Amino acid sequence: MAYECIHATTRGRVGLITLNRPKQMNALNPKLMQELGEAMYGFDADDGVGAIVITGNDKAFAAGADITVMKNYSYMDAFRSNYITRDWEHIRNVRKPVIAAVAGYALGGGNELAMMCDIVIAAENAKFGQPEINLGVSPGAGGTQRLARFASKAKAMDLCLTARMMDAAEAERAGIVSRVVPLDKLMDEAMAVADKIAGYSLPVVMMIKETVNRAYETTLSEGVHYERRIFHSMFSLDDQKEGMAAFVEKRKPDFKHR
Ligand code: CAA
């Protein structure tokens, strides 16, 4: 499928999406976000895909929502068109794991996009921040909420109120990045992680993603209850029989994704 603002392709069982507005530091305009949603829904519906990677280029994952698009918006323009909600929220509906491979700037909506993904792998040159306060606005795609939950209140306040950037090492310590690798290893690492996940039983992978996400939506006892119910349901899977038989027979499992 040919897109204007992204590239989308498959490598084995991995769907790879590259944000492609390099001259604008991959600023996230409505067209890009609409195409990103389309590509992600396409991969989500494709039985041949088990995990999705989103990346940018060496300089920028994404430098935020496109400021030129919104600079003259009135309140009514933003409210009536349901700005952000209308074309960013689809990312949360994708049921397969999504890995953000981040090099360079992940600012504003770029950091928010990374935090909407399930795993964030960063190159050593990555920089994360919520500089919207410089523009006379607040973060608008979940930055205040996800930073406070995934990192801490102190980091959320610090980044959102001062506009300073965190480097990759600080972002990993803060908890929003799971691994930091040299820039020239970023894509190898991200694709290897995606490939590994895509080799497991797809329903199990999808249920684990759903269960971990419950942790951010509910109490501990309800979350553990939910996990237990999901765990019990897995004894109906062919892949559970195969996975456990393979362990006992000392061989590699051959998952059929059902
Ligand atoms: N929107 C539109 N254009 C952008 C952009 C953005 N968010 N970020 C960068 N660009 C454009 C620049 O205007 C510039 O365009 P021209 O060549 O036509 O002048 C081009 O990309 C290259 O950028 P710079 O020349 O500024 O490059 P730099 O290396 O000097 O600086 C940067 C890089 C630090 C990322 C800087 O561009 C910057 O601060 N960008 C804005 C970051 C920002 O404020 N993001 C938040 C946006 S609001 C938001 O995201 C709201 C939300 O929560 C959803």
PDB file of C-alpha atoms in Angstrom, residues 65-222:
ATOM      1  CA  ALA A  65       2.051  17.306  16.514  1.00  0.00           C
ATOM      2  CA  ASP A  66       2.431  19.538  13.452  1.00  0.00           C
ATOM      3  CA  ILE A  67       2.462  23.082  14.811  1.00  0.00           C
ATOM      4  CA  THR A  68       1.771  24.643  11.401  1.00  0.00           C
ATOM      5  CA  VAL A  69      -1.528  22.742  11.181  1.00  0.00           C
ATOM      6  CA  MET A  70      -2.875  23.826  14.574  1.00  0.00           C
ATOM      7  CA  LYS A  71      -1.396  27.294  15.009  1.00  0.00           C
ATOM      8  CA  ASN A  72      -4.582  29.085  13.894  1.00  0.00           C
ATOM      9  CA  TYR A  73      -7.097  26.647  15.387  1.00  0.00           C
ATOM     10  CA  SER A  74      -9.892  28.180  17.419  1.00  0.00           C
ATOM     11  CA  TYR A  75     -11.361  26.339  20.380  1.00  0.00           C
ATOM     12  CA  MET A  76     -14.283  25.318  18.151  1.00  0.00           C
ATOM     13  CA  ASP A  77     -11.937  24.032  15.413  1.00  0.00           C
ATOM     14  CA  ALA A  78     -10.258  21.759  17.950  1.00  0.00           C
ATOM     15  CA  PHE A  79     -13.425  20.744  19.782  1.00  0.00           C
ATOM     16  CA  ARG A  80     -15.762  20.181  16.811  1.00  0.00           C
ATOM     17  CA  SER A  81     -13.199  18.239  14.787  1.00  0.00           C
ATOM     18  CA  ASN A  82     -12.302  16.183  17.896  1.00  0.00           C
ATOM     19  CA  TYR A  83      -8.651  17.039  17.315  1.00  0.00           C
ATOM     20  CA  ILE A  84      -6.238  14.298  18.489  1.00  0.00           C
ATOM     21  CA  THR A  85      -9.021  11.890  19.552  1.00  0.00           C
ATOM     22  CA  ARG A  86     -10.212  11.502  15.948  1.00  0.00           C
ATOM     23  CA  ASP A  87      -6.972  10.130  14.516  1.00  0.00           C
ATOM     24  CA  TRP A  88      -4.622   9.289  17.410  1.00  0.00           C
ATOM     25  CA  GLU A  89      -6.771   7.065  19.616  1.00  0.00           C
ATOM     26  CA  HIS A  90      -6.769   4.149  17.124  1.00  0.00           C
ATOM     27  CA  ILE A  91      -3.298   3.214  18.379  1.00  0.00           C
ATOM     28  CA  ARG A  92      -4.840   2.144  21.673  1.00  0.00           C
ATOM     29  CA  ASN A  93      -7.250  -0.162  19.828  1.00  0.00           C
ATOM     30  CA  VAL A  94      -4.509  -2.214  18.167  1.00  0.00           C
ATOM     31  CA  ARG A  95      -4.422  -5.622  19.865  1.00  0.00           C
ATOM     32  CA  LYS A  96      -1.032  -6.876  18.699  1.00  0.00           C
ATOM     33  CA  PRO A  97       2.133  -5.624  20.443  1.00  0.00           C
ATOM     34  CA  VAL A  98       3.567  -2.385  19.091  1.00  0.00           C
ATOM     35  CA  ILE A  99       7.247  -1.538  19.566  1.00  0.00           C
ATOM     36  CA  ALA A 100       8.518   2.027  19.209  1.00  0.00           C
ATOM     37  CA  ALA A 101      12.113   2.170  17.928  1.00  0.00           C
ATOM     38  CA  VAL A 102      13.141   5.707  18.879  1.00  0.00           C
ATOM     39  CA  ALA A 103      16.181   7.608  17.629  1.00  0.00           C
ATOM     40  CA  GLY A 104      16.599  11.393  17.923  1.00  0.00           C
ATOM     41  CA  TYR A 105      13.731  13.586  19.055  1.00  0.00           C
ATOM     42  CA  ALA A 106      10.550  12.184  20.580  1.00  0.00           C
ATOM     43  CA  LEU A 107       8.921  15.420  21.659  1.00  0.00           C
ATOM     44  CA  GLY A 108       5.360  16.399  22.510  1.00  0.00           C
ATOM     45  CA  GLY A 109       3.086  14.163  20.460  1.00  0.00           C
ATOM     46  CA  GLY A 110       6.186  12.163  19.474  1.00  0.00           C
ATOM     47  CA  ASN A 111       6.829  11.187  23.080  1.00  0.00           C
ATOM     48  CA  GLU A 112       3.105  10.609  23.539  1.00  0.00           C
ATOM     49  CA  LEU A 113       3.054   8.334  20.484  1.00  0.00           C
ATOM     50  CA  ALA A 114       6.011   6.362  21.889  1.00  0.00           C
ATOM     51  CA  MET A 115       4.236   6.031  25.242  1.00  0.00           C
ATOM     52  CA  MET A 116       1.107   4.695  23.473  1.00  0.00           C
ATOM     53  CA  CYS A 117       3.251   1.826  22.156  1.00  0.00           C
ATOM     54  CA  ASP A 118       3.824  -1.284  24.278  1.00  0.00           C
ATOM     55  CA  ILE A 119       7.624  -1.415  24.317  1.00  0.00           C
ATOM     56  CA  VAL A 120       9.992   1.514  23.710  1.00  0.00           C
ATOM     57  CA  ILE A 121      13.519   0.748  22.515  1.00  0.00           C
ATOM     58  CA  ALA A 122      15.737   3.826  22.334  1.00  0.00           C
ATOM     59  CA  ALA A 123      18.955   4.644  20.527  1.00  0.00           C
ATOM     60  CA  GLU A 124      21.605   6.362  22.631  1.00  0.00           C
ATOM     61  CA  ASN A 125      20.890   9.676  20.839  1.00  0.00           C
ATOM     62  CA  ALA A 126      17.162   9.660  21.688  1.00  0.00           C
ATOM     63  CA  LYS A 127      15.683  12.678  23.457  1.00  0.00           C
ATOM     64  CA  PHE A 128      12.272  12.647  25.114  1.00  0.00           C
ATOM     65  CA  GLY A 129      10.252  15.639  26.238  1.00  0.00           C
ATOM     66  CA  GLN A 130       6.928  17.449  26.501  1.00  0.00           C
ATOM     67  CA  PRO A 131       7.839  20.998  25.366  1.00  0.00           C
ATOM     68  CA  GLU A 132       4.253  22.130  24.662  1.00  0.00           C
ATOM     69  CA  ILE A 133       4.471  24.741  27.438  1.00  0.00           C
ATOM     70  CA  ASN A 134       6.879  26.638  25.140  1.00  0.00           C
ATOM     71  CA  LEU A 135       3.978  26.960  22.689  1.00  0.00           C
ATOM     72  CA  GLY A 136       1.489  28.201  25.245  1.00  0.00           C
ATOM     73  CA  VAL A 137      -0.360  24.878  25.542  1.00  0.00           C
ATOM     74  CA  SER A 138      -0.251  21.645  27.539  1.00  0.00           C
ATOM     75  CA  PRO A 139       0.426  18.136  26.232  1.00  0.00           C
ATOM     76  CA  GLY A 140      -2.719  16.929  24.468  1.00  0.00           C
ATOM     77  CA  ALA A 141      -2.213  13.292  23.504  1.00  0.00           C
ATOM     78  CA  GLY A 142      -1.916  11.750  26.947  1.00  0.00           C
ATOM     79  CA  GLY A 143       1.498  13.076  27.996  1.00  0.00           C
ATOM     80  CA  THR A 144       0.491  14.349  31.433  1.00  0.00           C
ATOM     81  CA  GLN A 145      -1.324  11.102  32.251  1.00  0.00           C
ATOM     82  CA  ARG A 146       1.029   8.487  30.816  1.00  0.00           C
ATOM     83  CA  LEU A 147       4.193  10.161  32.126  1.00  0.00           C
ATOM     84  CA  ALA A 148       2.687  10.347  35.617  1.00  0.00           C
ATOM     85  CA  ARG A 149       1.638   6.681  35.486  1.00  0.00           C
ATOM     86  CA  PHE A 150       4.570   5.117  33.599  1.00  0.00           C
ATOM     87  CA  ALA A 151       7.356   7.274  35.123  1.00  0.00           C
ATOM     88  CA  SER A 152       6.321   9.341  38.154  1.00  0.00           C
ATOM     89  CA  LYS A 153       4.511  12.493  39.202  1.00  0.00           C
ATOM     90  CA  ALA A 154       7.853  14.244  39.711  1.00  0.00           C
ATOM     91  CA  LYS A 155       9.121  13.430  36.185  1.00  0.00           C
ATOM     92  CA  ALA A 156       5.744  14.356  34.666  1.00  0.00           C
ATOM     93  CA  MET A 157       5.742  17.723  36.421  1.00  0.00           C
ATOM     94  CA  ASP A 158       9.425  18.337  35.651  1.00  0.00           C
ATOM     95  CA  LEU A 159       9.129  17.573  31.915  1.00  0.00           C
ATOM     96  CA  CYS A 160       5.723  19.175  31.316  1.00  0.00           C
ATOM     97  CA  LEU A 161       6.407  22.326  33.362  1.00  0.00           C
ATOM     98  CA  THR A 162       9.996  23.039  32.255  1.00  0.00           C
ATOM     99  CA  ALA A 163      10.015  21.633  28.683  1.00  0.00           C
ATOM    100  CA  ARG A 164      13.424  20.094  29.310  1.00  0.00           C
ATOM    101  CA  MET A 165      14.434  16.947  27.415  1.00  0.00           C
ATOM    102  CA  MET A 166      15.481  13.603  28.940  1.00  0.00           C
ATOM    103  CA  ASP A 167      18.221  11.607  27.257  1.00  0.00           C
ATOM    104  CA  ALA A 168      17.792   7.876  26.602  1.00  0.00           C
ATOM    105  CA  ALA A 169      19.550   6.794  29.810  1.00  0.00           C
ATOM    106  CA  GLU A 170      17.320   8.998  31.966  1.00  0.00           C
ATOM    107  CA  ALA A 171      14.221   7.835  30.086  1.00  0.00           C
ATOM    108  CA  GLU A 172      15.190   4.218  30.769  1.00  0.00           C
ATOM    109  CA  ARG A 173      15.767   4.966  34.468  1.00  0.00           C
ATOM    110  CA  ALA A 174      12.410   6.772  34.557  1.00  0.00           C
ATOM    111  CA  GLY A 175      10.648   3.694  33.182  1.00  0.00           C
ATOM    112  CA  ILE A 176       9.351   4.862  29.801  1.00  0.00           C
ATOM    113  CA  VAL A 177      12.097   3.078  27.821  1.00  0.00           C
ATOM    114  CA  SER A 178      12.777  -0.651  28.163  1.00  0.00           C
ATOM    115  CA  ARG A 179      16.197  -0.880  26.424  1.00  0.00           C
ATOM    116  CA  VAL A 180      18.862   1.548  25.180  1.00  0.00           C
ATOM    117  CA  VAL A 181      21.141   0.496  22.313  1.00  0.00           C
ATOM    118  CA  PRO A 182      23.722   2.189  20.051  1.00  0.00           C
ATOM    119  CA  LEU A 183      22.103   4.047  17.157  1.00  0.00           C
ATOM    120  CA  ASP A 184      23.454   1.652  14.527  1.00  0.00           C
ATOM    121  CA  LYS A 185      21.924  -1.310  16.395  1.00  0.00           C
ATOM    122  CA  LEU A 186      18.462   0.216  16.931  1.00  0.00           C
ATOM    123  CA  MET A 187      16.584  -1.427  14.077  1.00  0.00           C
ATOM    124  CA  ASP A 188      18.307  -4.804  14.499  1.00  0.00           C
ATOM    125  CA  GLU A 189      17.331  -4.820  18.165  1.00  0.00           C
ATOM    126  CA  ALA A 190      13.741  -3.645  17.574  1.00  0.00           C
ATOM    127  CA  MET A 191      13.195  -6.134  14.741  1.00  0.00           C
ATOM    128  CA  ALA A 192      14.724  -8.968  16.800  1.00  0.00           C
ATOM    129  CA  VAL A 193      12.387  -8.202  19.710  1.00  0.00           C
ATOM    130  CA  ALA A 194       9.390  -8.004  17.362  1.00  0.00           C
ATOM    131  CA  ASP A 195      10.436 -11.209  15.617  1.00  0.00           C
ATOM    132  CA  LYS A 196      10.739 -13.043  18.929  1.00  0.00           C
ATOM    133  CA  ILE A 197       7.283 -11.905  20.054  1.00  0.00           C
ATOM    134  CA  ALA A 198       5.796 -12.752  16.647  1.00  0.00           C
ATOM    135  CA  GLY A 199       7.114 -16.322  17.011  1.00  0.00           C
ATOM    136  CA  TYR A 200       5.018 -16.962  20.123  1.00  0.00           C
ATOM    137  CA  SER A 201       1.355 -17.951  20.128  1.00  0.00           C
ATOM    138  CA  LEU A 202      -0.519 -14.911  18.793  1.00  0.00           C
ATOM    139  CA  PRO A 203      -3.604 -15.278  21.037  1.00  0.00           C
ATOM    140  CA  VAL A 204      -1.350 -15.627  24.097  1.00  0.00           C
ATOM    141  CA  VAL A 205       0.652 -12.544  23.053  1.00  0.00           C
ATOM    142  CA  MET A 206      -2.548 -10.536  22.534  1.00  0.00           C
ATOM    143  CA  MET A 207      -3.997 -11.645  25.874  1.00  0.00           C
ATOM    144  CA  ILE A 208      -0.778 -10.758  27.724  1.00  0.00           C
ATOM    145  CA  LYS A 209      -0.829  -7.270  26.168  1.00  0.00           C
ATOM    146  CA  GLU A 210      -4.457  -6.837  27.207  1.00  0.00           C
ATOM    147  CA  THR A 211      -3.752  -8.074  30.730  1.00  0.00           C
ATOM    148  CA  VAL A 212      -0.718  -5.835  31.329  1.00  0.00           C
ATOM    149  CA  ASN A 213      -2.747  -2.852  30.088  1.00  0.00           C
ATOM    150  CA  ARG A 214      -5.450  -3.637  32.672  1.00  0.00           C
ATOM    151  CA  ALA A 215      -2.905  -2.700  35.345  1.00  0.00           C
ATOM    152  CA  TYR A 216      -3.321   0.933  34.320  1.00  0.00           C
ATOM    153  CA  GLU A 217      -7.109   0.848  34.304  1.00  0.00           C
ATOM    154  CA  THR A 218      -8.100  -0.927  37.508  1.00  0.00           C
ATOM    155  CA  THR A 219      -7.248  -1.871  41.109  1.00  0.00           C
ATOM    156  CA  LEU A 220      -4.632  -4.527  41.938  1.00  0.00           C
ATOM    157  CA  SER A 221      -7.188  -7.095  43.133  1.00  0.00           C
ATOM    158  CA  GLU A 222      -9.360  -6.615  40.021  1.00  0.00           C
TER     159      GLU A 222
END
